[in-house]
Amino acid sequence: MQALVEALRQALGPAAVLAGADVPARNEKDWSTLPPQRPALVIRPTDTAGVATAMRLCGEHGRALVPQGGLTGLCGGARPEEGGIALSLERMTGILEIDPAAASMTVLAGTPLQAIQQAADEAGFFIPLDLGARGSCAIGGNLSTNAGGNRVIRYGMAREMVLGLEAVLADGTVVGNLNKMLKNNAGYDLKHLFIGAEGTLGIITRVVLRLFPKPGCTMAALCALDRYDQVLDLLAGARRGLGPLLSAFEVMWPDYWDVVTRQVPGVRSPVGSGHGFYVLVEAQGMEEAIDAPRFQSWLETQAEAGVVVDAAVAQSIADVKAFWRVRDACAEFPQVLGPHEPFDIGLPVGAMDDYVVQCKSALEAALPGVVALFYGHIGDGNLHIVACLPGAVPQPRDAIVEIVYDVVRTFGGTVSAEHGIGLTKKPYLGYVRTPAEIALMQRLKAALDPQGLINPGKVI
Amino acid sequence: MQALVEALRQALGPAAVLAGADVPARNEKDWSTLPPQRPALVIRPTDTAGVATAMRLCGEHGRALVPQGGLTGLCGGARPEEGGIALSLERMTGILEIDPAAASMTVLAGTPLQAIQQAADEAGFFIPLDLGARGSCAIGGNLSTNAGGNRVIRYGMAREMVLGLEAVLADGTVVGNLNKMLKNNAGYDLKHLFIGAEGTLGIITRVVLRLFPKPGCTMAALCALDRYDQVLDLLAGARRGLGPLLSAFEVMWPDYWDVVTRQVPGVRSPVGSGHGFYVLVEAQGMEEAIDAPRFQSWLETQAEAGVVVDAAVAQSIADVKAFWRVRDACAEFPQVLGPHEPFDIGLPVGAMDDYVVQCKSALEAALPGVVALFYGHIGDGNLHIVACLPGAVPQPRDAIVEIVYDVVRTFGGTVSAEHGIGLTKKPYLGYVRTPAEIALMQRLKAALDPQGLINPGKVI
């Protein structure tokens, strides 16, 4: 290792190489529940050439490395190996170019999402990708997990926001291009290899993002409904009536609603309690004078048709924030519930409530007294679950996970809608992907990284 | 070959195997200008298992095959080899399922695009993918070339409309899944390997498409502008003012305009002639009473700001069609211009007019008297060109192609925005992709099809 450290210092400068006691604690783990592991070495290049050099030197010394961005991943995808090497993109930050005509922004992969959102805003544009970790997460990590967030129903996943991408392969080759064109079909579109691959096929170094027009106004409503078929009717009605303005369709089941409105400070229910379902509908318009009355009248139509039982429409930005607070209150579950298991599953939208009923009853049968709360981005087929057995030490983690994923398997769902596989979900990949699919993933990994030098042991 | 024919007949039934004189002429070529080549054998399976069996048997006999869909490709991607084997998906047609809650449709890959559009329409949904060949092209081919069309600015390329995809690999393995969820990040997203790969990495057999809400109304305007910076201003204004309703932004340069309005029957100019640029702006709204006045007032703002010199707004569906007729008149260039070379290039939007000026002057310097017309989906960075030297027999094809692509290279553009590479653009792939990118494409091809059994010699 010492020879490698010397070679890296020589090639990249001393500030780019932190070894032994100089390795910061932050590089020991991501936001998953896995215990920290201490790398012997953190490499921090400042440009693509530096990443390529680091990759090549590590390969020459037969050492693998683990790419790290903002370290906010929830599944251990950026977890370093004990005594291993981490390659951090923390010094590769910055906006390289904003091209208003192409509506594109070129950034270094270590740039935090929030800095990108702000730069877009200052340039008169909008970056729709948004998630709780925005201040810490890096865009390279967002793309490596193909992050989702709240507005996928309108803008798509992180993947859909990428025009161009550059990456460094395991042998140090730099591939990709900083394409700004929406349409480019000259040969294979290589960027899709690296997006969602959780840093196992290459290290994303620079990215061209698509910029969107700033929304002129935001409308939101909190609706109470009796039955899941009404939730589906409301979703269909929102797709038709609000068209591409529909920017979020978040459903909360009653157990979730009751916990957050009763136990999370500052959360209030604008529609009372005791309903079967609660739906937060959001639309982004261009002009308040036109789009707010449209939203209001669309909602009235839904009420007249008996689809919603009760509804509150946001009258101000403060209301919109208050409505989102009910949905975002899940961030406070650690305080409210104590130790619990969080899930990020996907299901066909029509089967969502059947899944909830079946999963809940399987959990209750196996673990009497279990608390299981269901909520999520239902318009995207994405359900979040938190589950715990109050008072149990340790929590029956394995039993909960097994039941939740077992029912996912019977419904043809996915064990990861937006968080990725990393390490924690690896045992369950075979629940939702066929042996042939996993074999093809392994074939790709072997083709791009035959020696297993990048992020070994992750995903597959 | 006879042993293979027997084995195929036995496995797939006699109707699935056409050999020798029974091979239809239609399987000899696609819509490219390459001369026909007659395959010795056309295999026509009716399901995925049949495709897998055909693939496996061909492999066992050491024979490659060329996948064929609707045969409407423009670059020779589906051109068979003389005396070779074509695998046609023409009997694999049909809608397998429409799931209104998931807003998804599952289809067999040989299904013509128009049949898919109609089925979506009957189910109350909308398939935004649309192109001139809609009646003949198959969805599997659309995905293999990642087709674009007119409304990419709003809905994205064909790639963005795919939720799930199944394909058969060179060794006969069936991979992929009929995923219906917008969000699914469980392992590598394998569908992107096959989309845009022009049938070189696998044969697409079944597809799950995303359905969109039907637009409630369509607004269109034909605008005349003086300068390209005004075109960019109008585009920025349309993105801001029309937001996600903006569904097309088509620009026509004056030479194009003059030829189609003077020489193509039934085309009239609603804004006279003599302008610097002509732009067709289209928006799709949810409700005519709200969105038509919004469109009208947006356009008035553009006129008041001096961005547009003149503009005509469609007052009826017939007007919308008449406006599109100016843009779609390019389909009649074979009659109007005689033999000519068509192009489908991409450029950063801001550099588009500089490209046109430089390309035109290079063509005129090399080929005095050349006719070169420029038009395209400028909102997507996609420029079409037709060029010819009137009276020349044969046409100076190579000189024209070399000049057009040489200038593309200096502008950092692409030689294929939406038609693909196939055979005809293979010599120019290196103009717009780096050696490292092409090497990675070859590495993928070798990993997925080590014996070169699927569509050999295409793309790379």
PDB file of C-alpha atoms in Angstrom, chain A residues 45-206:
ATOM      1  CA  PRO A  45      -8.806  14.060  -7.173  1.00  0.00           C
ATOM      2  CA  THR A  46      -9.813  17.459  -8.482  1.00  0.00           C
ATOM      3  CA  ASP A  47     -10.510  16.561 -12.099  1.00  0.00           C
ATOM      4  CA  THR A  48     -11.296  13.738 -14.514  1.00  0.00           C
ATOM      5  CA  ALA A  49      -7.648  13.162 -15.338  1.00  0.00           C
ATOM      6  CA  GLY A  50      -6.973  12.760 -11.617  1.00  0.00           C
ATOM      7  CA  VAL A  51      -9.724  10.143 -11.289  1.00  0.00           C
ATOM      8  CA  ALA A  52      -8.311   8.305 -14.300  1.00  0.00           C
ATOM      9  CA  THR A  53      -4.806   8.394 -12.854  1.00  0.00           C
ATOM     10  CA  ALA A  54      -6.005   7.174  -9.462  1.00  0.00           C
ATOM     11  CA  MET A  55      -7.958   4.365 -11.073  1.00  0.00           C
ATOM     12  CA  ARG A  56      -4.992   3.313 -13.219  1.00  0.00           C
ATOM     13  CA  LEU A  57      -2.501   3.381 -10.348  1.00  0.00           C
ATOM     14  CA  CYS A  58      -4.823   1.370  -8.092  1.00  0.00           C
ATOM     15  CA  GLY A  59      -5.219  -1.174 -10.877  1.00  0.00           C
ATOM     16  CA  GLU A  60      -1.471  -1.422 -11.339  1.00  0.00           C
ATOM     17  CA  HIS A  61      -1.164  -2.171  -7.638  1.00  0.00           C
ATOM     18  CA  GLY A  62      -4.013  -4.653  -7.798  1.00  0.00           C
ATOM     19  CA  ARG A  63      -6.144  -2.644  -5.395  1.00  0.00           C
ATOM     20  CA  ALA A  64      -9.867  -2.023  -5.713  1.00  0.00           C
ATOM     21  CA  LEU A  65     -11.491   1.272  -4.765  1.00  0.00           C
ATOM     22  CA  VAL A  66     -14.917   2.433  -3.632  1.00  0.00           C
ATOM     23  CA  PRO A  67     -16.238   5.669  -5.199  1.00  0.00           C
ATOM     24  CA  GLN A  68     -17.816   8.101  -2.744  1.00  0.00           C
ATOM     25  CA  GLY A  69     -19.961  11.157  -3.346  1.00  0.00           C
ATOM     26  CA  GLY A  70     -22.048  12.819  -0.631  1.00  0.00           C
ATOM     27  CA  LEU A  71     -22.294   9.545   1.312  1.00  0.00           C
ATOM     28  CA  THR A  72     -26.049   9.922   1.796  1.00  0.00           C
ATOM     29  CA  GLY A  73     -26.968   6.565   0.220  1.00  0.00           C
ATOM     30  CA  LEU A  74     -29.243   4.345   2.272  1.00  0.00           C
ATOM     31  CA  CYS A  75     -28.116   0.904   1.106  1.00  0.00           C
ATOM     32  CA  GLY A  76     -24.361   0.864   1.658  1.00  0.00           C
ATOM     33  CA  GLY A  77     -23.429   1.410  -2.002  1.00  0.00           C
ATOM     34  CA  ALA A  78     -20.595   3.780  -0.997  1.00  0.00           C
ATOM     35  CA  ARG A  79     -19.502   1.886   2.107  1.00  0.00           C
ATOM     36  CA  PRO A  80     -15.710   1.493   2.050  1.00  0.00           C
ATOM     37  CA  GLU A  81     -13.896  -1.713   2.856  1.00  0.00           C
ATOM     38  CA  GLU A  82     -11.971  -1.963   6.115  1.00  0.00           C
ATOM     39  CA  GLY A  83      -8.372  -1.129   5.270  1.00  0.00           C
ATOM     40  CA  GLY A  84      -9.366  -0.464   1.655  1.00  0.00           C
ATOM     41  CA  ILE A  85      -9.364   2.566  -0.613  1.00  0.00           C
ATOM     42  CA  ALA A  86     -12.077   5.182  -1.058  1.00  0.00           C
ATOM     43  CA  LEU A  87     -12.097   7.562  -4.004  1.00  0.00           C
ATOM     44  CA  SER A  88     -13.979  10.670  -2.953  1.00  0.00           C
ATOM     45  CA  LEU A  89     -15.299  13.233  -5.429  1.00  0.00           C
ATOM     46  CA  GLU A  90     -15.608  15.858  -2.672  1.00  0.00           C
ATOM     47  CA  ARG A  91     -13.083  18.178  -4.355  1.00  0.00           C
ATOM     48  CA  MET A  92     -14.665  17.805  -7.801  1.00  0.00           C
ATOM     49  CA  THR A  93     -17.412  20.360  -7.340  1.00  0.00           C
ATOM     50  CA  GLY A  94     -18.611  23.229  -9.427  1.00  0.00           C
ATOM     51  CA  ILE A  95     -20.830  24.360 -12.287  1.00  0.00           C
ATOM     52  CA  LEU A  96     -18.770  24.335 -15.487  1.00  0.00           C
ATOM     53  CA  GLU A  97     -21.295  25.859 -17.888  1.00  0.00           C
ATOM     54  CA  ILE A  98     -24.904  26.899 -18.242  1.00  0.00           C
ATOM     55  CA  ASP A  99     -26.138  26.988 -21.846  1.00  0.00           C
ATOM     56  CA  PRO A 100     -29.503  28.780 -21.914  1.00  0.00           C
ATOM     57  CA  ALA A 101     -30.201  27.966 -25.584  1.00  0.00           C
ATOM     58  CA  ALA A 102     -29.617  24.251 -25.082  1.00  0.00           C
ATOM     59  CA  ALA A 103     -31.250  24.503 -21.619  1.00  0.00           C
ATOM     60  CA  SER A 104     -28.344  22.536 -20.204  1.00  0.00           C
ATOM     61  CA  MET A 105     -25.928  22.740 -17.290  1.00  0.00           C
ATOM     62  CA  THR A 106     -22.542  21.017 -17.136  1.00  0.00           C
ATOM     63  CA  VAL A 107     -21.269  20.126 -13.656  1.00  0.00           C
ATOM     64  CA  LEU A 108     -18.561  18.174 -11.918  1.00  0.00           C
ATOM     65  CA  ALA A 109     -19.901  14.962 -10.406  1.00  0.00           C
ATOM     66  CA  GLY A 110     -19.084  15.846  -6.804  1.00  0.00           C
ATOM     67  CA  THR A 111     -21.281  18.962  -6.837  1.00  0.00           C
ATOM     68  CA  PRO A 112     -24.025  18.886  -4.192  1.00  0.00           C
ATOM     69  CA  LEU A 113     -27.549  18.765  -5.584  1.00  0.00           C
ATOM     70  CA  GLN A 114     -28.574  21.907  -3.727  1.00  0.00           C
ATOM     71  CA  ALA A 115     -25.763  23.945  -5.328  1.00  0.00           C
ATOM     72  CA  ILE A 116     -27.002  22.757  -8.712  1.00  0.00           C
ATOM     73  CA  GLN A 117     -30.586  23.680  -7.877  1.00  0.00           C
ATOM     74  CA  GLN A 118     -29.454  27.155  -6.782  1.00  0.00           C
ATOM     75  CA  ALA A 119     -27.323  27.762  -9.864  1.00  0.00           C
ATOM     76  CA  ALA A 120     -30.237  26.759 -12.076  1.00  0.00           C
ATOM     77  CA  ASP A 121     -32.552  29.060 -10.159  1.00  0.00           C
ATOM     78  CA  GLU A 122     -30.172  32.000 -10.508  1.00  0.00           C
ATOM     79  CA  ALA A 123     -29.966  31.371 -14.254  1.00  0.00           C
ATOM     80  CA  GLY A 124     -33.765  31.429 -14.534  1.00  0.00           C
ATOM     81  CA  PHE A 125     -34.197  27.670 -14.826  1.00  0.00           C
ATOM     82  CA  PHE A 126     -35.390  24.774 -12.680  1.00  0.00           C
ATOM     83  CA  ILE A 127     -33.795  21.468 -11.683  1.00  0.00           C
ATOM     84  CA  PRO A 128     -36.684  19.188 -10.775  1.00  0.00           C
ATOM     85  CA  LEU A 129     -34.579  16.526  -9.047  1.00  0.00           C
ATOM     86  CA  ASP A 130     -35.083  16.963  -5.322  1.00  0.00           C
ATOM     87  CA  LEU A 131     -34.724  14.823  -2.229  1.00  0.00           C
ATOM     88  CA  GLY A 132     -34.238  15.244   1.493  1.00  0.00           C
ATOM     89  CA  ALA A 133     -30.448  14.912   1.343  1.00  0.00           C
ATOM     90  CA  ARG A 134     -30.150  17.747  -1.200  1.00  0.00           C
ATOM     91  CA  GLY A 135     -27.626  19.706   0.854  1.00  0.00           C
ATOM     92  CA  SER A 136     -25.193  16.808   1.209  1.00  0.00           C
ATOM     93  CA  CYS A 137     -25.753  14.412  -1.688  1.00  0.00           C
ATOM     94  CA  ALA A 138     -23.605  14.761  -4.818  1.00  0.00           C
ATOM     95  CA  ILE A 139     -25.050  14.675  -8.328  1.00  0.00           C
ATOM     96  CA  GLY A 140     -22.736  11.792  -9.257  1.00  0.00           C
ATOM     97  CA  GLY A 141     -24.283   9.742  -6.474  1.00  0.00           C
ATOM     98  CA  ASN A 142     -27.792  10.821  -7.463  1.00  0.00           C
ATOM     99  CA  LEU A 143     -27.119   9.477 -10.935  1.00  0.00           C
ATOM    100  CA  SER A 144     -25.369   6.356  -9.690  1.00  0.00           C
ATOM    101  CA  THR A 145     -28.535   5.407  -7.836  1.00  0.00           C
ATOM    102  CA  ASN A 146     -30.833   6.961 -10.457  1.00  0.00           C
ATOM    103  CA  ALA A 147     -32.485   8.965  -7.712  1.00  0.00           C
ATOM    104  CA  GLY A 148     -36.187   9.700  -7.806  1.00  0.00           C
ATOM    105  CA  GLY A 149     -37.795  11.993  -5.288  1.00  0.00           C
ATOM    106  CA  ASN A 150     -41.178  13.614  -5.232  1.00  0.00           C
ATOM    107  CA  ARG A 151     -41.825  14.773  -8.776  1.00  0.00           C
ATOM    108  CA  VAL A 152     -40.999  11.711 -10.874  1.00  0.00           C
ATOM    109  CA  ILE A 153     -44.583  11.544 -12.129  1.00  0.00           C
ATOM    110  CA  ARG A 154     -43.930  14.785 -14.016  1.00  0.00           C
ATOM    111  CA  TYR A 155     -40.184  14.976 -14.683  1.00  0.00           C
ATOM    112  CA  GLY A 156     -39.018  11.352 -14.552  1.00  0.00           C
ATOM    113  CA  MET A 157     -36.106   9.882 -12.628  1.00  0.00           C
ATOM    114  CA  ALA A 158     -32.611  11.382 -12.482  1.00  0.00           C
ATOM    115  CA  ARG A 159     -31.816   9.345 -15.613  1.00  0.00           C
ATOM    116  CA  GLU A 160     -34.282  11.370 -17.667  1.00  0.00           C
ATOM    117  CA  MET A 161     -32.558  14.614 -16.688  1.00  0.00           C
ATOM    118  CA  VAL A 162     -29.158  13.685 -18.113  1.00  0.00           C
ATOM    119  CA  LEU A 163     -28.085  14.791 -21.582  1.00  0.00           C
ATOM    120  CA  GLY A 164     -24.393  13.926 -21.407  1.00  0.00           C
ATOM    121  CA  LEU A 165     -22.132  12.019 -19.063  1.00  0.00           C
ATOM    122  CA  GLU A 166     -18.436  11.301 -18.717  1.00  0.00           C
ATOM    123  CA  ALA A 167     -17.091   8.391 -16.701  1.00  0.00           C
ATOM    124  CA  VAL A 168     -13.798   6.701 -15.905  1.00  0.00           C
ATOM    125  CA  LEU A 169     -13.625   2.944 -16.475  1.00  0.00           C
ATOM    126  CA  ALA A 170     -11.797   0.414 -14.328  1.00  0.00           C
ATOM    127  CA  ASP A 171      -8.748   0.562 -16.608  1.00  0.00           C
ATOM    128  CA  GLY A 172      -8.571   4.364 -16.324  1.00  0.00           C
ATOM    129  CA  THR A 173     -10.099   5.049 -19.746  1.00  0.00           C
ATOM    130  CA  VAL A 174     -12.265   8.161 -19.918  1.00  0.00           C
ATOM    131  CA  VAL A 175     -15.471   7.533 -21.861  1.00  0.00           C
ATOM    132  CA  GLY A 176     -18.592   9.458 -22.670  1.00  0.00           C
ATOM    133  CA  ASN A 177     -19.197  12.970 -23.805  1.00  0.00           C
ATOM    134  CA  LEU A 178     -20.705  16.225 -22.696  1.00  0.00           C
ATOM    135  CA  ASN A 179     -23.594  15.985 -25.120  1.00  0.00           C
ATOM    136  CA  LYS A 180     -26.183  18.782 -24.885  1.00  0.00           C
ATOM    137  CA  MET A 181     -28.656  17.491 -27.426  1.00  0.00           C
ATOM    138  CA  LEU A 182     -31.969  15.903 -26.510  1.00  0.00           C
ATOM    139  CA  LYS A 183     -31.669  13.643 -29.535  1.00  0.00           C
ATOM    140  CA  ASN A 184     -28.467  11.753 -30.211  1.00  0.00           C
ATOM    141  CA  ASN A 185     -28.573   8.238 -31.592  1.00  0.00           C
ATOM    142  CA  ALA A 186     -25.063   7.801 -32.939  1.00  0.00           C
ATOM    143  CA  GLY A 187     -24.173   4.383 -31.581  1.00  0.00           C
ATOM    144  CA  TYR A 188     -24.977   2.947 -28.163  1.00  0.00           C
ATOM    145  CA  ASP A 189     -26.066   5.453 -25.546  1.00  0.00           C
ATOM    146  CA  LEU A 190     -23.340   4.620 -23.047  1.00  0.00           C
ATOM    147  CA  LYS A 191     -24.506   6.966 -20.299  1.00  0.00           C
ATOM    148  CA  HIS A 192     -27.240   4.534 -19.328  1.00  0.00           C
ATOM    149  CA  LEU A 193     -24.590   1.969 -18.382  1.00  0.00           C
ATOM    150  CA  PHE A 194     -23.385   4.186 -15.559  1.00  0.00           C
ATOM    151  CA  ILE A 195     -26.678   5.699 -14.393  1.00  0.00           C
ATOM    152  CA  GLY A 196     -28.181   3.443 -11.734  1.00  0.00           C
ATOM    153  CA  ALA A 197     -25.126   1.148 -11.619  1.00  0.00           C
ATOM    154  CA  GLU A 198     -24.157   2.410  -8.143  1.00  0.00           C
ATOM    155  CA  GLY A 199     -20.554   3.033  -9.163  1.00  0.00           C
ATOM    156  CA  THR A 200     -19.836  -0.575 -10.120  1.00  0.00           C
ATOM    157  CA  LEU A 201     -19.216  -0.069 -13.850  1.00  0.00           C
ATOM    158  CA  GLY A 202     -17.354   3.234 -13.864  1.00  0.00           C
ATOM    159  CA  ILE A 203     -16.925   6.475 -11.950  1.00  0.00           C
ATOM    160  CA  ILE A 204     -19.096   9.347 -13.137  1.00  0.00           C
ATOM    161  CA  THR A 205     -16.913  12.466 -13.375  1.00  0.00           C
ATOM    162  CA  ARG A 206     -18.851  15.132 -15.312  1.00  0.00           C
TER     163      ARG A 206
END
